[in-house]
Coordinates of C-alpha atoms in Angstrom, one line a residue:
M1 CA 0.0 0.0 0.0
S2 CA 1.5 3.3 -1.0
H3 CA 2.1 6.0 1.6
N4 CA -0.8 8.3 0.6
H5 CA -3.3 5.4 0.9
T6 CA -2.1 4.7 4.4
A7 CA -2.6 8.3 5.5
F8 CA -6.1 8.4 3.8
I9 CA -7.2 5.3 5.7
E10 CA -5.7 6.3 9.1
N11 CA -7.4 9.7 9.0
F12 CA -10.7 8.4 7.8
K13 CA -13.7 9.1 10.2
K14 CA -16.5 6.7 9.4
E15 CA -19.8 8.6 9.4
L16 CA -21.9 5.9 7.6
V17 CA -21.4 2.3 6.6
I18 CA -23.5 0.8 3.8
E19 CA -23.7 -2.9 2.7
S20 CA -24.7 -3.6 -0.8
P21 CA -25.2 -7.3 -1.8
G22 CA -24.6 -9.3 -5.0
R23 CA -27.5 -11.1 -6.5
I24 CA -28.5 -14.5 -7.8
N25 CA -31.3 -15.2 -10.3
F26 CA -33.2 -18.5 -10.2
I27 CA -34.6 -18.1 -13.6
G28 CA -35.2 -15.4 -16.2
D29 CA -32.0 -14.3 -17.8
H30 CA -31.9 -11.8 -20.7
T31 CA -35.7 -11.3 -20.1
D32 CA -35.3 -8.0 -18.2
Y33 CA -34.3 -5.8 -21.1
N34 CA -37.1 -7.4 -23.1
N35 CA -39.7 -6.1 -20.5
G36 CA -40.1 -9.6 -19.2
F37 CA -40.2 -11.4 -15.8
V38 CA -37.2 -12.4 -13.5
L39 CA -36.9 -14.2 -10.2
P40 CA -33.8 -12.8 -8.4
T41 CA -32.8 -12.1 -4.8
A42 CA -29.8 -10.5 -3.0
I43 CA -27.2 -12.8 -1.4
D44 CA -25.2 -12.8 1.8
K45 CA -22.0 -11.7 0.0
K46 CA -21.6 -7.9 -0.1
I47 CA -19.6 -4.8 -0.9
V48 CA -19.1 -2.6 2.2
F49 CA -18.8 1.2 1.8
S50 CA -17.6 3.6 4.5
F51 CA -18.4 7.2 3.9
E52 CA -17.3 10.6 5.4
K53 CA -17.9 14.1 4.3
N54 CA -14.6 15.8 3.9
G55 CA -15.6 19.5 4.3
T56 CA -14.7 20.5 0.7
D57 CA -17.2 21.7 -2.0
S58 CA -16.3 19.3 -4.7
H59 CA -13.2 17.1 -3.9
C60 CA -14.0 13.4 -3.8
A61 CA -11.6 10.5 -3.0
L62 CA -12.5 6.8 -3.0
Y63 CA -10.1 4.0 -2.0
S64 CA -10.8 0.4 -3.3
A65 CA -9.3 -2.1 -0.9
S66 CA -9.8 -4.9 -3.5
Y67 CA -7.7 -3.1 -6.1
N68 CA -5.6 -1.1 -3.7
E69 CA -6.3 1.9 -5.9
K70 CA -7.5 5.3 -5.2
L71 CA -9.9 7.3 -7.4
V72 CA -9.8 11.1 -6.9
F73 CA -12.1 13.4 -8.8
D74 CA -13.8 16.8 -8.8
L75 CA -17.6 17.0 -8.8
N76 CA -17.5 19.8 -11.3
K77 CA -15.3 17.9 -13.8
I78 CA -16.6 14.3 -14.1
S79 CA -15.6 12.4 -17.3
N80 CA -15.1 8.8 -18.3
S81 CA -12.1 6.8 -17.0
D82 CA -10.0 4.2 -18.8
T83 CA -10.3 2.0 -15.7
E84 CA -13.6 0.0 -15.7
W85 CA -14.4 0.0 -11.9
E86 CA -14.0 3.8 -11.8
N87 CA -16.7 4.3 -14.4
Y88 CA -19.3 2.6 -12.1
I89 CA -18.5 5.2 -9.5
L90 CA -18.2 8.2 -11.8
G91 CA -21.4 7.2 -13.6
V92 CA -23.4 7.1 -10.4
V93 CA -22.1 10.4 -9.1
F94 CA -22.7 12.0 -12.5
E95 CA -26.3 10.8 -12.6
L96 CA -26.9 12.0 -9.1
L97 CA -25.6 15.4 -10.0
Q98 CA -28.2 15.6 -12.8
I99 CA -31.0 15.5 -10.2
T100 CA -29.6 17.2 -7.1
N101 CA -27.2 20.0 -6.1
K102 CA -26.8 18.8 -2.5
I103 CA -23.7 16.6 -2.9
K104 CA -20.5 18.0 -1.6
G105 CA -17.0 16.6 -1.2
F106 CA -16.8 13.1 0.3
N107 CA -14.4 10.3 1.0
C108 CA -15.2 6.6 0.7
I109 CA -13.5 3.3 1.4
I110 CA -14.8 0.3 -0.6
E111 CA -14.2 -3.3 0.5
S112 CA -15.6 -6.0 -1.7
H113 CA -16.5 -9.5 -0.7
L114 CA -17.9 -10.4 -4.1
P115 CA -16.0 -12.3 -6.7
I116 CA -15.7 -10.2 -9.8
G117 CA -16.9 -11.7 -13.1
A118 CA -18.9 -14.4 -11.3
G119 CA -22.2 -13.2 -12.7
I120 CA -23.4 -12.2 -9.3
S121 CA -23.5 -8.6 -10.3
S122 CA -20.7 -7.0 -8.4
S123 CA -21.3 -4.0 -10.7
A124 CA -24.8 -3.4 -9.6
A125 CA -23.8 -3.8 -6.0
L126 CA -21.1 -1.1 -6.5
E127 CA -23.5 1.3 -8.2
C128 CA -26.3 0.8 -5.7
G129 CA -24.2 0.9 -2.6
L130 CA -22.7 4.2 -3.7
A131 CA -26.0 5.7 -4.7
Y132 CA -27.7 4.5 -1.5
G133 CA -24.8 5.8 0.7
L134 CA -24.7 9.3 -0.9
N135 CA -28.5 9.5 -0.6
Q136 CA -28.1 8.9 3.2
L137 CA -24.9 11.0 3.7
F138 CA -26.4 14.1 2.1
N139 CA -30.0 13.6 3.0
L140 CA -31.1 13.6 -0.6
E141 CA -34.4 11.8 0.3
L142 CA -34.5 10.0 -3.1
P143 CA -36.8 7.0 -3.2
K144 CA -35.3 3.6 -3.8
I145 CA -36.7 3.2 -7.4
T146 CA -34.9 6.5 -8.3
L147 CA -31.6 5.1 -7.0
I148 CA -32.2 1.9 -8.9
K149 CA -32.9 3.6 -12.2
L150 CA -30.0 6.0 -11.7
A151 CA -27.6 3.1 -11.2
Q152 CA -28.9 1.5 -14.3
R153 CA -28.4 4.7 -16.3
A154 CA -24.8 5.0 -14.9
E155 CA -24.1 1.5 -16.4
H156 CA -25.6 2.5 -19.8
N157 CA -23.9 5.9 -20.1
F158 CA -20.6 5.4 -18.4
V159 CA -19.8 1.7 -18.7
G160 CA -21.6 1.0 -22.0
T161 CA -23.5 -2.1 -21.0
K162 CA -27.2 -1.7 -21.9
C163 CA -28.3 -3.7 -18.9
G164 CA -31.9 -4.2 -17.9
I165 CA -33.2 -3.3 -14.5
M166 CA -33.0 -6.6 -12.7
D167 CA -29.5 -6.4 -11.1
Q168 CA -30.0 -3.0 -9.5
F169 CA -33.6 -3.8 -8.5
A170 CA -32.5 -7.1 -6.7
S171 CA -29.6 -5.4 -5.1
V172 CA -31.8 -2.7 -3.5
M173 CA -35.2 -4.3 -3.0
S174 CA -34.5 -7.8 -1.7
E175 CA -35.5 -9.0 1.8
E176 CA -34.1 -11.8 3.9
N177 CA -35.5 -15.3 3.0
K178 CA -37.5 -13.9 0.1
V179 CA -37.3 -14.1 -3.7
I180 CA -38.5 -11.3 -5.9
L181 CA -40.9 -11.9 -8.8
L182 CA -40.3 -8.7 -10.8
D183 CA -42.2 -7.6 -13.9
C184 CA -39.7 -5.5 -15.7
M185 CA -42.4 -3.9 -17.8
S186 CA -44.6 -2.4 -15.0
E187 CA -41.7 -2.5 -12.5
T188 CA -44.2 -4.1 -10.0
Y189 CA -43.0 -6.9 -7.9
R190 CA -44.0 -9.5 -5.4
L191 CA -41.9 -11.0 -2.6
I192 CA -42.2 -14.8 -2.3
D193 CA -41.2 -16.8 0.8
A194 CA -38.1 -18.7 -0.1
N195 CA -37.9 -22.0 1.8
F196 CA -35.5 -24.4 0.1
S197 CA -35.1 -26.9 2.9
P198 CA -33.7 -29.6 2.7
Y199 CA -32.0 -28.1 -0.4
K200 CA -29.4 -25.4 -0.5
I201 CA -28.3 -22.9 -3.2
L202 CA -24.8 -23.8 -4.4
L203 CA -22.9 -21.5 -6.8
L204 CA -20.2 -23.1 -8.9
N205 CA -17.8 -20.5 -10.4
T206 CA -16.3 -21.5 -13.7
N207 CA -13.6 -18.8 -13.1
V208 CA -13.7 -18.0 -16.8
S209 CA -14.9 -14.8 -18.3
H210 CA -14.9 -15.0 -22.1
N211 CA -14.4 -11.6 -23.5
L212 CA -17.5 -12.0 -25.6
A213 CA -19.6 -11.2 -22.6
S214 CA -20.3 -7.5 -23.0
S215 CA -20.2 -7.3 -26.8
E216 CA -22.5 -10.3 -27.3
Y217 CA -24.8 -8.9 -24.5
N218 CA -25.4 -5.8 -26.6
T219 CA -25.7 -7.9 -29.8
R220 CA -28.4 -10.0 -28.2
R221 CA -30.2 -6.8 -27.2
A222 CA -30.0 -5.5 -30.8
E223 CA -31.3 -8.9 -32.2
C224 CA -34.3 -8.7 -29.9
D225 CA -34.9 -5.1 -31.0
E226 CA -34.8 -6.2 -34.6
V227 CA -37.5 -8.8 -34.0
V228 CA -39.7 -6.1 -32.4
K229 CA -39.1 -3.7 -35.2
I230 CA -40.1 -6.2 -37.9
I231 CA -43.2 -7.4 -36.0
S232 CA -44.3 -3.9 -34.9
S233 CA -44.5 -2.9 -38.6
G234 CA -47.6 -5.2 -38.7
Y235 CA -48.8 -4.8 -35.1
K236 CA -48.6 -1.2 -33.9
T237 CA -49.1 -2.1 -30.3
V238 CA -45.9 -4.2 -30.1
K239 CA -43.2 -2.4 -28.1
S240 CA -41.1 -5.3 -26.9
L241 CA -40.9 -9.1 -27.0
R242 CA -43.2 -9.1 -24.0
D243 CA -46.1 -8.1 -26.4
I244 CA -45.4 -11.0 -28.8
S245 CA -47.0 -14.5 -28.5
K246 CA -45.6 -17.6 -30.2
S247 CA -48.5 -17.5 -32.7
T248 CA -47.7 -13.9 -33.7
L249 CA -44.0 -14.9 -34.0
Y250 CA -44.9 -17.7 -36.4
K251 CA -46.9 -15.3 -38.6
F252 CA -43.6 -13.5 -39.2
K253 CA -41.6 -16.6 -39.9
K254 CA -40.8 -15.6 -43.5
D255 CA -39.6 -12.1 -42.4
L256 CA -37.3 -13.3 -39.6
S257 CA -34.0 -15.2 -40.0
E258 CA -33.8 -18.6 -38.3
K259 CA -31.4 -17.0 -35.7
L260 CA -33.9 -14.2 -34.8
M261 CA -36.7 -16.7 -34.5
R262 CA -34.6 -18.7 -32.0
R263 CA -33.7 -15.6 -30.0
A264 CA -37.4 -14.5 -29.7
F265 CA -38.6 -18.0 -29.0
Y266 CA -36.2 -18.3 -26.1
V267 CA -37.4 -15.0 -24.5
I268 CA -41.1 -15.9 -24.9
E269 CA -40.6 -19.3 -23.4
E270 CA -38.4 -18.0 -20.6
N271 CA -41.0 -15.6 -19.5
E272 CA -43.5 -18.5 -19.3
R273 CA -41.0 -20.5 -17.3
V274 CA -40.4 -17.6 -14.8
L275 CA -44.1 -17.4 -14.0
Q276 CA -44.3 -21.2 -13.6
A277 CA -41.2 -21.2 -11.4
S278 CA -42.7 -18.5 -9.1
E279 CA -45.8 -20.6 -8.8
A280 CA -43.8 -23.7 -8.0
L281 CA -41.9 -21.8 -5.3
E282 CA -45.1 -20.6 -3.7
R283 CA -46.4 -24.1 -3.4
N284 CA -43.0 -25.3 -2.4
D285 CA -42.6 -27.6 -5.4
L286 CA -38.8 -27.4 -5.5
K287 CA -38.5 -30.4 -8.0
Q288 CA -40.6 -28.4 -10.5
L289 CA -38.6 -25.3 -9.9
G290 CA -35.4 -27.3 -10.6
K291 CA -36.9 -28.8 -13.8
L292 CA -37.6 -25.3 -15.1
M293 CA -34.0 -24.2 -14.2
Y294 CA -32.6 -27.0 -16.4
Q295 CA -35.0 -26.0 -19.3
S296 CA -33.9 -22.4 -18.9
H297 CA -30.2 -23.4 -19.3
R298 CA -30.9 -25.4 -22.4
G299 CA -32.7 -22.4 -23.9
L300 CA -29.8 -20.1 -23.1
Q301 CA -27.4 -22.7 -24.5
K302 CA -29.1 -23.6 -27.7
Q303 CA -31.6 -20.8 -28.6
Y304 CA -30.1 -17.7 -27.1
E305 CA -26.5 -19.0 -27.4
V306 CA -24.9 -17.1 -24.5
S307 CA -23.5 -20.2 -22.6
C308 CA -20.0 -21.6 -23.0
K309 CA -18.4 -25.1 -22.8
E310 CA -17.4 -24.6 -19.1
L311 CA -21.0 -23.7 -18.0
D312 CA -22.5 -26.5 -20.1
F313 CA -20.1 -29.0 -18.7
L314 CA -21.1 -28.1 -15.1
V315 CA -24.8 -28.2 -15.9
D316 CA -24.4 -31.6 -17.6
F317 CA -22.4 -32.9 -14.6
S318 CA -25.0 -31.8 -12.2
E319 CA -27.8 -33.4 -14.2
E320 CA -26.1 -36.8 -13.7
N321 CA -26.5 -36.4 -9.9
D322 CA -29.9 -37.0 -8.5
Q323 CA -29.1 -34.9 -5.4
V324 CA -29.1 -31.9 -7.6
I325 CA -32.6 -31.0 -8.6
G326 CA -31.9 -27.9 -10.7
S327 CA -29.0 -26.2 -12.4
R328 CA -28.4 -23.4 -14.9
M329 CA -26.0 -20.8 -16.0
M330 CA -26.7 -17.4 -14.4
G331 CA -26.3 -13.9 -15.5
G332 CA -25.1 -12.5 -18.9
G333 CA -23.3 -15.7 -19.9
F334 CA -19.9 -16.7 -21.4
G335 CA -18.6 -17.6 -18.0
G336 CA -19.5 -16.8 -14.4
C337 CA -21.4 -19.2 -12.2
T338 CA -24.0 -22.0 -12.4
I339 CA -26.7 -21.9 -9.7
N340 CA -27.6 -25.3 -8.3
L341 CA -30.3 -26.6 -6.0
I342 CA -28.7 -29.4 -4.1
H343 CA -29.6 -31.6 -1.1
K344 CA -27.7 -30.2 1.9
D345 CA -26.3 -33.6 2.7
A346 CA -24.8 -34.1 -0.7
I347 CA -22.9 -30.8 -1.1
D348 CA -19.4 -31.8 0.2
D349 CA -19.2 -34.9 -1.9
F350 CA -20.6 -33.3 -5.0
V351 CA -18.2 -30.3 -4.8
V352 CA -15.2 -32.6 -4.5
K353 CA -16.3 -34.6 -7.6
A354 CA -17.2 -31.5 -9.6
K355 CA -13.9 -29.8 -8.9
K356 CA -12.0 -32.9 -10.0
A357 CA -14.0 -33.4 -13.1
Y358 CA -13.7 -29.7 -14.1
K359 CA -10.0 -29.6 -13.4
D360 CA -9.5 -32.8 -15.5
R361 CA -11.5 -31.3 -18.4
F362 CA -10.4 -27.7 -18.5
N363 CA -7.3 -27.5 -16.2
I364 CA -9.0 -24.7 -14.2
E365 CA -9.8 -24.6 -10.5
L366 CA -13.5 -24.6 -9.8
T367 CA -14.6 -22.5 -6.8
S368 CA -17.9 -22.8 -5.0
F369 CA -20.0 -21.2 -2.3
I370 CA -23.3 -21.7 -0.6
T371 CA -25.6 -18.7 -0.4
V372 CA -29.0 -17.7 1.0
P373 CA -31.6 -15.0 0.0
S374 CA -30.6 -11.9 2.0
Q375 CA -31.4 -8.3 2.7
G376 CA -30.9 -5.7 0.0
T377 CA -28.7 -2.6 0.2
S378 CA -28.9 -1.1 3.7
I379 CA -27.1 0.7 6.5
Q380 CA -24.8 -1.6 8.4
K381 CA -26.2 -2.3 11.9

């Protein structure tokens, strides 16, 4: 740690500590930016933010413990950085300044307990924790949905990922032992009691992040928009894939390439699966939830084509074990984690076998962790 970092940390007076969690999603990936349904929740792994006002008008300093790097900027001169993590911060502050003039100079220390690139949305946790903290520190009194949308805009405008609203929503709105059924069109949601006993949620991290992730993400978004554009020429009320049924899609079969048909098909079917999964969870039919998770993975793999050989290997491997009742890739794709519903007594044995098989096949260390549905972004007690 360089000398100036040491001084910064030693002189820091914590006024406020915020915890902002990562998220998992049981089912419904790539549906959020298509105005569809998702079934996420926050997890017990978090980013911790300590804040203090520093008495200046516009000088801001943030220290990231994970990167051992300091970001210093002036509120009056915010522009994009070449360093990715800095853009999440700068983007949030920039978006806040568009709607309030109450922010003054502040210092912040960020400690992340979230693996980066695991598909558990460390980016949304970073955005939402900062927005939530500044809202508290400067008494901005902005409602949670405003913070959520502002964090999403930061990612669009400063980072360049045209993400849907799920990650930020889950990070902020989640509650302990609940799962959120979120309708991304109306932004209405319902909290569902999440009792998975005797099963647990096991994440297996491929520890790969293929560099296709962000470019292909925006490509998929464009492909979906293309389908909507073609169909809305015949149906004026169609604004997103949410407004399109399978029968309508078939009517346009001659106007759509086979690839665009597959993309749209996946989204329409995945929305149906999310609703079925939420009903299964409400009646505590975990086997049915698990079946839908497997179907979701195959859709992402074959129709939407955002999986990769490492993710497919882990889902195939879990499918051979009757103690795992559901498994799928999670998040944007091309790496990150699989989410698995597994009997609590089978975890240790399964993880040992999965690690060995994965190492033999790819020569990469597999990492794993158990998680539980947890509270969203909040002030540390």
